[in-house]
């Protein structure tokens, strides 16, 4: 596995790589969720590039950029074992050199949910994703359903700007108790960790009433709030039952819907989602 830290070297490696080439963008501190993306990319491409870049642009001033967990040596070992061809690890100066002043802004779908809770977050995501795609020129790019709104935003971005990469979405990988794997789970104390599956329970409750035939979106939101309210350590940010394409809140569940929520447990914000598509039994 090649480890590359400069843009110039990455551009060169991409030009010479066997095609198709799959890109898996990450912020490192890899877990089984990331590795599901890597494995899928490995199955589908001749060359796999995984980027590890904790992107300062997508963190707000009050957020956890400085404390975001990092373990580069372990990450590289995992990527090597998964037969990744190139690990791309640029630093912030390499990605945003002096004078950098161009940003990519997807409108509409970024104004709600995580966009409202984290102003500027998606501008950081779409700017770095555009740069990574421009540098790596992947035929396919792999993203996790875990970050459901990011999926919608990145699909919109690549469509609107004709970025010429296929977006492949990989289902959310969960712990046995339902908690979605996330690098930020490392922040949870033992007690908080025991409380954290409440997000998944709340999503399961929404699916359950939906399967029983409930089609009033507010009734689903109410059920979800009820589940969260039963966990004393959980503080609700939002619950949403939205059109899966536009993320506009629904009144009736009459189309493909993304059911999502953000919950703070202690100091840690956790997010999760499911898609209700008419019978599929995920997660
Ligand atoms: P991150 O390092 O948190 O930016 O995540 C990098 C990629 O891995 C994103 O596309 C995430 O959606 C995806 N990802 C993170 N956690 C999971 C998970 N539990 N299951 C599936 N994909 C995930």
PDB file of C-alpha atoms and ligand atoms in Angstrom:
ATOM      1  CA  UNK A   1       0.000   0.000   0.000  1.00  0.00           C
ATOM      2  CA  UNK A   2       1.243   3.421  -0.996  1.00  0.00           C
ATOM      3  CA  UNK A   3       0.916   6.159   1.635  1.00  0.00           C
ATOM      4  CA  UNK A   4       0.616   9.549  -0.025  1.00  0.00           C
ATOM      5  CA  UNK A   5       0.469  12.918   1.695  1.00  0.00           C
ATOM      6  CA  UNK A   6       0.749  15.447  -1.147  1.00  0.00           C
ATOM      7  CA  UNK A   7      -1.877  16.433  -3.692  1.00  0.00           C
ATOM      8  CA  UNK A   8       0.644  16.344  -6.516  1.00  0.00           C
ATOM      9  CA  UNK A   9       1.675  12.767  -5.768  1.00  0.00           C
ATOM     10  CA  UNK A  10      -1.971  11.680  -5.431  1.00  0.00           C
ATOM     11  CA  UNK A  11      -2.873  13.221  -8.813  1.00  0.00           C
ATOM     12  CA  UNK A  12       0.063  11.357 -10.355  1.00  0.00           C
ATOM     13  CA  UNK A  13      -0.882   8.035  -8.726  1.00  0.00           C
ATOM     14  CA  UNK A  14      -4.478   8.391  -9.892  1.00  0.00           C
ATOM     15  CA  UNK A  15      -3.361   9.012 -13.495  1.00  0.00           C
ATOM     16  CA  UNK A  16      -1.321   5.809 -13.450  1.00  0.00           C
ATOM     17  CA  UNK A  17      -3.841   3.665 -11.549  1.00  0.00           C
ATOM     18  CA  UNK A  18      -5.688   0.729 -13.051  1.00  0.00           C
ATOM     19  CA  UNK A  19      -9.360   1.447 -13.552  1.00  0.00           C
ATOM     20  CA  UNK A  20     -12.030   1.386 -12.233  1.00  0.00           C
ATOM     21  CA  UNK A  21     -10.825   3.319  -9.183  1.00  0.00           C
ATOM     22  CA  UNK A  22     -12.914   3.558  -5.994  1.00  0.00           C
ATOM     23  CA  UNK A  23     -12.500   6.318  -3.404  1.00  0.00           C
ATOM     24  CA  UNK A  24     -13.466   5.946   0.266  1.00  0.00           C
ATOM     25  CA  UNK A  25     -13.264   9.336   2.018  1.00  0.00           C
ATOM     26  CA  UNK A  26     -12.915   9.158   5.835  1.00  0.00           C
ATOM     27  CA  UNK A  27     -11.754  11.166   8.822  1.00  0.00           C
ATOM     28  CA  UNK A  28      -9.868   8.169  10.197  1.00  0.00           C
ATOM     29  CA  UNK A  29     -10.109   6.366  13.548  1.00  0.00           C
ATOM     30  CA  UNK A  30     -11.430   3.553  11.435  1.00  0.00           C
ATOM     31  CA  UNK A  31     -14.070   1.090  12.594  1.00  0.00           C
ATOM     32  CA  UNK A  32     -16.175  -1.648  10.998  1.00  0.00           C
ATOM     33  CA  UNK A  33     -18.471   0.965   9.424  1.00  0.00           C
ATOM     34  CA  UNK A  34     -15.570   2.460   7.477  1.00  0.00           C
ATOM     35  CA  UNK A  35     -14.263  -1.011   6.679  1.00  0.00           C
ATOM     36  CA  UNK A  36     -17.624  -2.016   5.152  1.00  0.00           C
ATOM     37  CA  UNK A  37     -17.117   0.832   2.665  1.00  0.00           C
ATOM     38  CA  UNK A  38     -13.528  -0.253   2.017  1.00  0.00           C
ATOM     39  CA  UNK A  39     -14.535  -3.881   1.469  1.00  0.00           C
ATOM     40  CA  UNK A  40     -17.306  -2.890  -0.930  1.00  0.00           C
ATOM     41  CA  UNK A  41     -14.860  -0.679  -2.833  1.00  0.00           C
ATOM     42  CA  UNK A  42     -12.347  -3.554  -2.916  1.00  0.00           C
ATOM     43  CA  UNK A  43     -14.958  -5.873  -4.427  1.00  0.00           C
ATOM     44  CA  UNK A  44     -15.945  -3.439  -7.150  1.00  0.00           C
ATOM     45  CA  UNK A  45     -12.701  -1.773  -8.300  1.00  0.00           C
ATOM     46  CA  UNK A  46      -9.193  -2.534  -9.569  1.00  0.00           C
ATOM     47  CA  UNK A  47      -7.753   0.298  -7.462  1.00  0.00           C
ATOM     48  CA  UNK A  48      -8.951   1.458  -4.028  1.00  0.00           C
ATOM     49  CA  UNK A  49      -7.945   4.807  -2.535  1.00  0.00           C
ATOM     50  CA  UNK A  50      -8.909   5.629   1.063  1.00  0.00           C
ATOM     51  CA  UNK A  51      -8.438   9.168   2.260  1.00  0.00           C
ATOM     52  CA  UNK A  52      -7.964  10.065   5.911  1.00  0.00           C
ATOM     53  CA  UNK A  53      -8.405  13.765   6.512  1.00  0.00           C
ATOM     54  CA  UNK A  54      -9.934  15.412   9.570  1.00  0.00           C
ATOM     55  CA  UNK A  55     -11.361  18.315   7.632  1.00  0.00           C
ATOM     56  CA  UNK A  56     -11.217  21.499   9.739  1.00  0.00           C
ATOM     57  CA  UNK A  57     -13.702  23.204   7.398  1.00  0.00           C
ATOM     58  CA  UNK A  58     -16.588  20.991   8.484  1.00  0.00           C
ATOM     59  CA  UNK A  59     -16.181  21.616  12.226  1.00  0.00           C
ATOM     60  CA  UNK A  60     -17.839  24.599  13.897  1.00  0.00           C
ATOM     61  CA  UNK A  61     -15.815  26.818  16.275  1.00  0.00           C
ATOM     62  CA  UNK A  62     -17.435  25.165  19.327  1.00  0.00           C
ATOM     63  CA  UNK A  63     -17.015  21.638  17.965  1.00  0.00           C
ATOM     64  CA  UNK A  64     -14.553  18.818  18.580  1.00  0.00           C
ATOM     65  CA  UNK A  65     -11.853  19.353  15.912  1.00  0.00           C
ATOM     66  CA  UNK A  66      -9.007  19.452  18.474  1.00  0.00           C
ATOM     67  CA  UNK A  67     -10.181  16.362  20.356  1.00  0.00           C
ATOM     68  CA  UNK A  68     -11.428  14.309  17.372  1.00  0.00           C
ATOM     69  CA  UNK A  69      -9.958  10.807  17.909  1.00  0.00           C
ATOM     70  CA  UNK A  70      -6.939   9.898  15.799  1.00  0.00           C
ATOM     71  CA  UNK A  71      -4.827   6.722  15.456  1.00  0.00           C
ATOM     72  CA  UNK A  72      -3.029   6.829  12.120  1.00  0.00           C
ATOM     73  CA  UNK A  73      -0.817   3.786  12.684  1.00  0.00           C
ATOM     74  CA  UNK A  74      -3.749   1.536  13.477  1.00  0.00           C
ATOM     75  CA  UNK A  75      -5.729   2.988  10.534  1.00  0.00           C
ATOM     76  CA  UNK A  76      -2.905   2.237   8.117  1.00  0.00           C
ATOM     77  CA  UNK A  77      -2.606  -1.309   9.433  1.00  0.00           C
ATOM     78  CA  UNK A  78      -6.356  -1.884   8.885  1.00  0.00           C
ATOM     79  CA  UNK A  79      -6.201  -0.455   5.369  1.00  0.00           C
ATOM     80  CA  UNK A  80      -3.160  -2.561   4.496  1.00  0.00           C
ATOM     81  CA  UNK A  81      -4.923  -5.696   5.761  1.00  0.00           C
ATOM     82  CA  UNK A  82      -7.952  -4.806   3.632  1.00  0.00           C
ATOM     83  CA  UNK A  83      -5.680  -4.591   0.548  1.00  0.00           C
ATOM     84  CA  UNK A  84      -6.225  -0.913  -0.079  1.00  0.00           C
ATOM     85  CA  UNK A  85      -3.872   0.347  -2.795  1.00  0.00           C
ATOM     86  CA  UNK A  86      -3.401   3.946  -1.705  1.00  0.00           C
ATOM     87  CA  UNK A  87      -3.911   5.712   1.627  1.00  0.00           C
ATOM     88  CA  UNK A  88      -4.151   9.451   0.997  1.00  0.00           C
ATOM     89  CA  UNK A  89      -3.371  11.472   4.134  1.00  0.00           C
ATOM     90  CA  UNK A  90      -2.951  15.139   3.272  1.00  0.00           C
ATOM     91  CA  UNK A  91      -2.575  17.677   6.067  1.00  0.00           C
ATOM     92  CA  UNK A  92      -4.672  20.819   6.365  1.00  0.00           C
ATOM     93  CA  UNK A  93      -2.023  23.065   4.749  1.00  0.00           C
ATOM     94  CA  UNK A  94      -1.843  20.715   1.779  1.00  0.00           C
ATOM     95  CA  UNK A  95      -5.632  20.859   1.273  1.00  0.00           C
ATOM     96  CA  UNK A  96      -6.056  24.535   2.173  1.00  0.00           C
ATOM     97  CA  UNK A  97      -2.846  26.369   1.328  1.00  0.00           C
ATOM     98  CA  UNK A  98      -2.500  30.124   1.963  1.00  0.00           C
ATOM     99  CA  UNK A  99      -4.836  32.070  -0.310  1.00  0.00           C
ATOM    100  CA  UNK A 100      -7.468  29.311  -0.457  1.00  0.00           C
ATOM    101  CA  UNK A 101     -10.834  31.049  -0.909  1.00  0.00           C
ATOM    102  CA  UNK A 102     -13.150  28.807  -2.984  1.00  0.00           C
ATOM    103  CA  UNK A 103     -16.075  27.008  -1.377  1.00  0.00           C
ATOM    104  CA  UNK A 104     -18.793  24.692  -2.670  1.00  0.00           C
ATOM    105  CA  UNK A 105     -22.279  25.353  -1.346  1.00  0.00           C
ATOM    106  CA  UNK A 106     -25.222  23.016  -1.973  1.00  0.00           C
ATOM    107  CA  UNK A 107     -28.413  24.879  -1.163  1.00  0.00           C
ATOM    108  CA  UNK A 108     -31.814  23.675   0.077  1.00  0.00           C
ATOM    109  CA  UNK A 109     -31.051  20.181   1.382  1.00  0.00           C
ATOM    110  CA  UNK A 110     -28.248  21.607   3.568  1.00  0.00           C
ATOM    111  CA  UNK A 111     -30.488  24.117   5.346  1.00  0.00           C
ATOM    112  CA  UNK A 112     -32.330  21.553   7.496  1.00  0.00           C
ATOM    113  CA  UNK A 113     -31.499  18.965  10.175  1.00  0.00           C
ATOM    114  CA  UNK A 114     -27.693  18.711  10.569  1.00  0.00           C
ATOM    115  CA  UNK A 115     -27.305  21.878   8.505  1.00  0.00           C
ATOM    116  CA  UNK A 116     -29.426  23.780  10.983  1.00  0.00           C
ATOM    117  CA  UNK A 117     -27.759  22.220  14.016  1.00  0.00           C
ATOM    118  CA  UNK A 118     -24.240  22.707  12.574  1.00  0.00           C
ATOM    119  CA  UNK A 119     -24.088  25.910  10.490  1.00  0.00           C
ATOM    120  CA  UNK A 120     -21.347  25.702   7.854  1.00  0.00           C
ATOM    121  CA  UNK A 121     -20.866  21.951   8.315  1.00  0.00           C
ATOM    122  CA  UNK A 122     -22.073  20.900   4.881  1.00  0.00           C
ATOM    123  CA  UNK A 123     -20.163  23.686   3.139  1.00  0.00           C
ATOM    124  CA  UNK A 124     -17.054  22.107   4.645  1.00  0.00           C
ATOM    125  CA  UNK A 125     -18.139  18.624   3.578  1.00  0.00           C
ATOM    126  CA  UNK A 126     -19.034  19.556   0.002  1.00  0.00           C
ATOM    127  CA  UNK A 127     -15.867  21.630  -0.437  1.00  0.00           C
ATOM    128  CA  UNK A 128     -13.589  18.814   0.721  1.00  0.00           C
ATOM    129  CA  UNK A 129     -15.509  16.121  -1.193  1.00  0.00           C
ATOM    130  CA  UNK A 130     -15.254  18.200  -4.376  1.00  0.00           C
ATOM    131  CA  UNK A 131     -11.512  18.617  -3.823  1.00  0.00           C
ATOM    132  CA  UNK A 132     -10.993  14.907  -3.107  1.00  0.00           C
ATOM    133  CA  UNK A 133     -12.902  13.965  -6.255  1.00  0.00           C
ATOM    134  CA  UNK A 134     -10.896  16.476  -8.304  1.00  0.00           C
ATOM    135  CA  UNK A 135      -7.615  15.114  -6.937  1.00  0.00           C
ATOM    136  CA  UNK A 136      -8.381  11.360  -6.985  1.00  0.00           C
ATOM    137  CA  UNK A 137     -10.721  11.279 -10.042  1.00  0.00           C
ATOM    138  CA  UNK A 138     -12.571   8.179  -8.794  1.00  0.00           C
ATOM    139  CA  UNK A 139     -14.953   6.196 -10.985  1.00  0.00           C
ATOM    140  CA  UNK A 140     -16.910   5.391  -7.812  1.00  0.00           C
ATOM    141  CA  UNK A 141     -17.069   7.091  -4.409  1.00  0.00           C
ATOM    142  CA  UNK A 142     -18.295   5.282  -1.291  1.00  0.00           C
ATOM    143  CA  UNK A 143     -20.388   6.816   1.488  1.00  0.00           C
ATOM    144  CA  UNK A 144     -22.235   5.364   4.494  1.00  0.00           C
ATOM    145  CA  UNK A 145     -26.006   5.563   5.016  1.00  0.00           C
ATOM    146  CA  UNK A 146     -25.124   6.346   8.657  1.00  0.00           C
ATOM    147  CA  UNK A 147     -24.767   9.992   7.622  1.00  0.00           C
ATOM    148  CA  UNK A 148     -28.077  10.101   5.809  1.00  0.00           C
ATOM    149  CA  UNK A 149     -28.233  13.796   5.029  1.00  0.00           C
ATOM    150  CA  UNK A 150     -24.638  13.720   3.793  1.00  0.00           C
ATOM    151  CA  UNK A 151     -25.714  11.048   1.308  1.00  0.00           C
ATOM    152  CA  UNK A 152     -28.457  13.311  -0.052  1.00  0.00           C
ATOM    153  CA  UNK A 153     -26.125  16.331  -0.193  1.00  0.00           C
ATOM    154  CA  UNK A 154     -23.258  14.480  -1.891  1.00  0.00           C
ATOM    155  CA  UNK A 155     -25.580  12.946  -4.502  1.00  0.00           C
ATOM    156  CA  UNK A 156     -26.934  16.421  -5.265  1.00  0.00           C
ATOM    157  CA  UNK A 157     -23.403  17.853  -5.440  1.00  0.00           C
ATOM    158  CA  UNK A 158     -22.056  15.281  -7.877  1.00  0.00           C
ATOM    159  CA  UNK A 159     -25.162  15.556 -10.048  1.00  0.00           C
ATOM    160  CA  UNK A 160     -25.258  19.368 -10.115  1.00  0.00           C
ATOM    161  CA  UNK A 161     -21.520  19.806 -10.779  1.00  0.00           C
ATOM    162  CA  UNK A 162     -21.152  16.815 -13.145  1.00  0.00           C
ATOM    163  CA  UNK A 163     -18.314  15.452 -11.047  1.00  0.00           C
ATOM    164  CA  UNK A 164     -18.376  12.211 -13.011  1.00  0.00           C
ATOM    165  CA  UNK A 165     -18.163   9.762 -10.135  1.00  0.00           C
ATOM    166  CA  UNK A 166     -20.788   7.180  -9.217  1.00  0.00           C
ATOM    167  CA  UNK A 167     -21.964   7.533  -5.603  1.00  0.00           C
ATOM    168  CA  UNK A 168     -22.255   4.144  -3.883  1.00  0.00           C
ATOM    169  CA  UNK A 169     -24.128   4.018  -0.573  1.00  0.00           C
ATOM    170  CA  UNK A 170     -23.310   1.332   2.003  1.00  0.00           C
ATOM    171  CA  UNK A 171     -25.830   0.321   4.741  1.00  0.00           C
ATOM    172  CA  UNK A 172     -25.203   1.411   8.339  1.00  0.00           C
ATOM    173  CA  UNK A 173     -23.075  -0.988  10.396  1.00  0.00           C
ATOM    174  CA  UNK A 174     -24.322  -1.371  13.980  1.00  0.00           C
ATOM    175  CA  UNK A 175     -23.210  -2.815  17.300  1.00  0.00           C
ATOM    176  CA  UNK A 176     -25.169  -5.828  18.585  1.00  0.00           C
ATOM    177  CA  UNK A 177     -27.383  -3.498  20.649  1.00  0.00           C
ATOM    178  CA  UNK A 178     -28.232  -1.354  17.614  1.00  0.00           C
ATOM    179  CA  UNK A 179     -25.889   1.594  18.189  1.00  0.00           C
ATOM    180  CA  UNK A 180     -24.519   2.778  14.840  1.00  0.00           C
ATOM    181  CA  UNK A 181     -20.720   2.583  14.756  1.00  0.00           C
ATOM    182  CA  UNK A 182     -19.127   6.033  14.884  1.00  0.00           C
ATOM    183  CA  UNK A 183     -15.698   7.393  15.746  1.00  0.00           C
ATOM    184  CA  UNK A 184     -17.469   9.715  18.191  1.00  0.00           C
ATOM    185  CA  UNK A 185     -18.751   6.731  20.230  1.00  0.00           C
ATOM    186  CA  UNK A 186     -15.245   6.796  21.749  1.00  0.00           C
ATOM    187  CA  UNK A 187     -16.302   9.907  23.693  1.00  0.00           C
ATOM    188  CA  UNK A 188     -19.042   8.051  25.594  1.00  0.00           C
ATOM    189  CA  UNK A 189     -18.557   7.033  29.232  1.00  0.00           C
ATOM    190  CA  UNK A 190     -19.692   3.523  30.181  1.00  0.00           C
ATOM    191  CA  UNK A 191     -22.979   4.857  31.457  1.00  0.00           C
ATOM    192  CA  UNK A 192     -23.495   7.001  28.345  1.00  0.00           C
ATOM    193  CA  UNK A 193     -22.648   4.047  26.132  1.00  0.00           C
ATOM    194  CA  UNK A 194     -25.420   2.068  27.797  1.00  0.00           C
ATOM    195  CA  UNK A 195     -27.861   4.896  27.045  1.00  0.00           C
ATOM    196  CA  UNK A 196     -26.786   5.370  23.398  1.00  0.00           C
ATOM    197  CA  UNK A 197     -28.855   2.563  21.781  1.00  0.00           C
ATOM    198  CA  UNK A 198     -31.913   4.729  22.498  1.00  0.00           C
ATOM    199  CA  UNK A 199     -31.462   6.326  19.052  1.00  0.00           C
ATOM    200  CA  UNK A 200     -31.846   2.982  17.322  1.00  0.00           C
ATOM    201  CA  UNK A 201     -34.740   2.003  19.595  1.00  0.00           C
ATOM    202  CA  UNK A 202     -36.525   5.180  18.628  1.00  0.00           C
ATOM    203  CA  UNK A 203     -36.005   4.450  14.903  1.00  0.00           C
ATOM    204  CA  UNK A 204     -37.225   0.879  15.411  1.00  0.00           C
ATOM    205  CA  UNK A 205     -40.349   2.213  17.122  1.00  0.00           C
ATOM    206  CA  UNK A 206     -41.011   4.480  14.132  1.00  0.00           C
ATOM    207  CA  UNK A 207     -40.610   1.534  11.776  1.00  0.00           C
ATOM    208  CA  UNK A 208     -42.889  -0.590  13.920  1.00  0.00           C
ATOM    209  CA  UNK A 209     -45.836   1.825  13.873  1.00  0.00           C
ATOM    210  CA  UNK A 210     -45.216   2.429  10.165  1.00  0.00           C
ATOM    211  CA  UNK A 211     -45.370  -1.346   9.570  1.00  0.00           C
ATOM    212  CA  UNK A 212     -48.641  -1.402  11.491  1.00  0.00           C
ATOM    213  CA  UNK A 213     -49.986   0.996   8.878  1.00  0.00           C
ATOM    214  CA  UNK A 214     -49.485   4.421  10.476  1.00  0.00           C
ATOM    215  CA  UNK A 215     -48.981   6.955   7.674  1.00  0.00           C
ATOM    216  CA  UNK A 216     -49.241  10.197   9.651  1.00  0.00           C
ATOM    217  CA  UNK A 217     -45.667  11.541   9.885  1.00  0.00           C
ATOM    218  CA  UNK A 218     -46.269  13.518  13.079  1.00  0.00           C
ATOM    219  CA  UNK A 219     -47.487  10.350  14.802  1.00  0.00           C
ATOM    220  CA  UNK A 220     -44.099   8.736  14.014  1.00  0.00           C
ATOM    221  CA  UNK A 221     -42.218  11.774  15.334  1.00  0.00           C
ATOM    222  CA  UNK A 222     -44.302  11.670  18.518  1.00  0.00           C
ATOM    223  CA  UNK A 223     -43.479   7.968  19.031  1.00  0.00           C
ATOM    224  CA  UNK A 224     -39.787   8.702  18.559  1.00  0.00           C
ATOM    225  CA  UNK A 225     -39.816  11.623  21.016  1.00  0.00           C
ATOM    226  CA  UNK A 226     -41.564   9.346  23.511  1.00  0.00           C
ATOM    227  CA  UNK A 227     -38.783   6.742  23.313  1.00  0.00           C
ATOM    228  CA  UNK A 228     -36.058   9.389  23.729  1.00  0.00           C
ATOM    229  CA  UNK A 229     -37.881  10.960  26.692  1.00  0.00           C
ATOM    230  CA  UNK A 230     -37.626   7.639  28.554  1.00  0.00           C
ATOM    231  CA  UNK A 231     -33.806   7.831  28.620  1.00  0.00           C
ATOM    232  CA  UNK A 232     -32.694  10.395  31.245  1.00  0.00           C
ATOM    233  CA  UNK A 233     -29.208  10.829  29.704  1.00  0.00           C
ATOM    234  CA  UNK A 234     -30.599  11.618  26.241  1.00  0.00           C
ATOM    235  CA  UNK A 235     -31.301  15.185  25.112  1.00  0.00           C
ATOM    236  CA  UNK A 236     -33.185  15.474  21.858  1.00  0.00           C
ATOM    237  CA  UNK A 237     -31.921  17.760  19.093  1.00  0.00           C
ATOM    238  CA  UNK A 238     -34.489  16.887  16.436  1.00  0.00           C
ATOM    239  CA  UNK A 239     -36.581  14.042  15.051  1.00  0.00           C
ATOM    240  CA  UNK A 240     -37.439  14.135  11.374  1.00  0.00           C
ATOM    241  CA  UNK A 241     -39.648  12.216   8.976  1.00  0.00           C
ATOM    242  CA  UNK A 242     -38.717  13.699   5.622  1.00  0.00           C
ATOM    243  CA  UNK A 243     -38.872  13.125   1.891  1.00  0.00           C
ATOM    244  CA  UNK A 244     -35.763  11.022   1.204  1.00  0.00           C
ATOM    245  CA  UNK A 245     -34.791  13.154  -1.799  1.00  0.00           C
ATOM    246  CA  UNK A 246     -35.459  16.737  -0.683  1.00  0.00           C
ATOM    247  CA  UNK A 247     -35.439  16.244   3.122  1.00  0.00           C
ATOM    248  CA  UNK A 248     -38.586  18.324   3.395  1.00  0.00           C
ATOM    249  CA  UNK A 249     -40.679  17.278   6.368  1.00  0.00           C
ATOM    250  CA  UNK A 250     -43.624  15.079   5.426  1.00  0.00           C
ATOM    251  CA  UNK A 251     -47.208  15.225   6.624  1.00  0.00           C
ATOM    252  CA  UNK A 252     -48.134  11.876   5.140  1.00  0.00           C
ATOM    253  CA  UNK A 253     -45.846   8.890   4.605  1.00  0.00           C
ATOM    254  CA  UNK A 254     -46.798   8.539   0.961  1.00  0.00           C
ATOM    255  CA  UNK A 255     -43.308   8.251  -0.548  1.00  0.00           C
ATOM    256  CA  UNK A 256     -39.728   7.173   0.192  1.00  0.00           C
ATOM    257  CA  UNK A 257     -38.911   8.704   3.570  1.00  0.00           C
ATOM    258  CA  UNK A 258     -35.807   9.227   5.684  1.00  0.00           C
ATOM    259  CA  UNK A 259     -36.494   9.006   9.394  1.00  0.00           C
ATOM    260  CA  UNK A 260     -33.646  10.618  11.323  1.00  0.00           C
ATOM    261  CA  UNK A 261     -32.712  12.122  14.646  1.00  0.00           C
ATOM    262  CA  UNK A 262     -29.926  13.860  16.564  1.00  0.00           C
ATOM    263  CA  UNK A 263     -29.531  13.217  20.272  1.00  0.00           C
ATOM    264  CA  UNK A 264     -26.978  14.563  22.735  1.00  0.00           C
ATOM    265  CA  UNK A 265     -25.753  12.155  25.372  1.00  0.00           C
ATOM    266  CA  UNK A 266     -23.512  13.953  27.845  1.00  0.00           C
ATOM    267  CA  UNK A 267     -21.366  16.163  25.647  1.00  0.00           C
ATOM    268  CA  UNK A 268     -21.601  13.895  22.605  1.00  0.00           C
ATOM    269  CA  UNK A 269     -24.005  14.416  19.727  1.00  0.00           C
ATOM    270  CA  UNK A 270     -25.104  11.203  18.007  1.00  0.00           C
ATOM    271  CA  UNK A 271     -27.112  10.908  14.794  1.00  0.00           C
ATOM    272  CA  UNK A 272     -28.853   7.990  13.148  1.00  0.00           C
ATOM    273  CA  UNK A 273     -31.451   7.294  10.468  1.00  0.00           C
ATOM    274  CA  UNK A 274     -33.407   4.673   8.590  1.00  0.00           C
ATOM    275  CA  UNK A 275     -35.148   4.776   5.241  1.00  0.00           C
ATOM    276  CA  UNK A 276     -38.763   3.638   5.003  1.00  0.00           C
ATOM    277  CA  UNK A 277     -39.240   2.441   1.485  1.00  0.00           C
ATOM    278  CA  UNK A 278     -42.240   0.186   1.488  1.00  0.00           C
ATOM    279  CA  UNK A 279     -41.396  -3.087   3.167  1.00  0.00           C
ATOM    280  CA  UNK A 280     -37.615  -3.520   3.431  1.00  0.00           C
ATOM    281  CA  UNK A 281     -36.562  -4.786   6.860  1.00  0.00           C
ATOM    282  CA  UNK A 282     -33.329  -2.786   7.391  1.00  0.00           C
ATOM    283  CA  UNK A 283     -31.749  -2.210   9.900  1.00  0.00           C
TER     284      UNK A 283
HETATM  285  P1  LIG B   1     -16.259   9.667   8.907  1.00  0.00           P
HETATM  286  O1  LIG B   1     -14.876   9.172   9.119  1.00  0.00           O
HETATM  287  O2  LIG B   1     -17.096   9.692  10.152  1.00  0.00           O
HETATM  288  O3  LIG B   1     -16.306  10.968   8.119  1.00  0.00           O
HETATM  289  O4  LIG B   1     -16.980   8.591   7.992  1.00  0.00           O
HETATM  290  C1  LIG B   1     -16.453   8.247   6.728  1.00  0.00           C
HETATM  291  C2  LIG B   1     -17.475   7.462   5.958  1.00  0.00           C
HETATM  292  O5  LIG B   1     -17.827   6.291   6.663  1.00  0.00           O
HETATM  293  C3  LIG B   1     -18.778   8.259   5.738  1.00  0.00           C
HETATM  294  O6  LIG B   1     -19.268   8.031   4.437  1.00  0.00           O
HETATM  295  C4  LIG B   1     -19.689   7.658   6.779  1.00  0.00           C
HETATM  296  O7  LIG B   1     -21.055   7.750   6.445  1.00  0.00           O
HETATM  297  C5  LIG B   1     -19.226   6.219   6.786  1.00  0.00           C
HETATM  298  N1  LIG B   1     -19.622   5.585   8.060  1.00  0.00           N
HETATM  299  C6  LIG B   1     -19.344   6.013   9.305  1.00  0.00           C
HETATM  300  N2  LIG B   1     -19.906   5.209  10.218  1.00  0.00           N
HETATM  301  C7  LIG B   1     -20.569   4.242   9.529  1.00  0.00           C
HETATM  302  C8  LIG B   1     -21.372   3.111   9.901  1.00  0.00           C
HETATM  303  N3  LIG B   1     -21.608   2.802  11.179  1.00  0.00           N
HETATM  304  N4  LIG B   1     -21.880   2.356   8.917  1.00  0.00           N
HETATM  305  C9  LIG B   1     -21.671   2.654   7.611  1.00  0.00           C
HETATM  306  N5  LIG B   1     -20.925   3.703   7.194  1.00  0.00           N
HETATM  307  C10 LIG B   1     -20.385   4.485   8.139  1.00  0.00           C
END
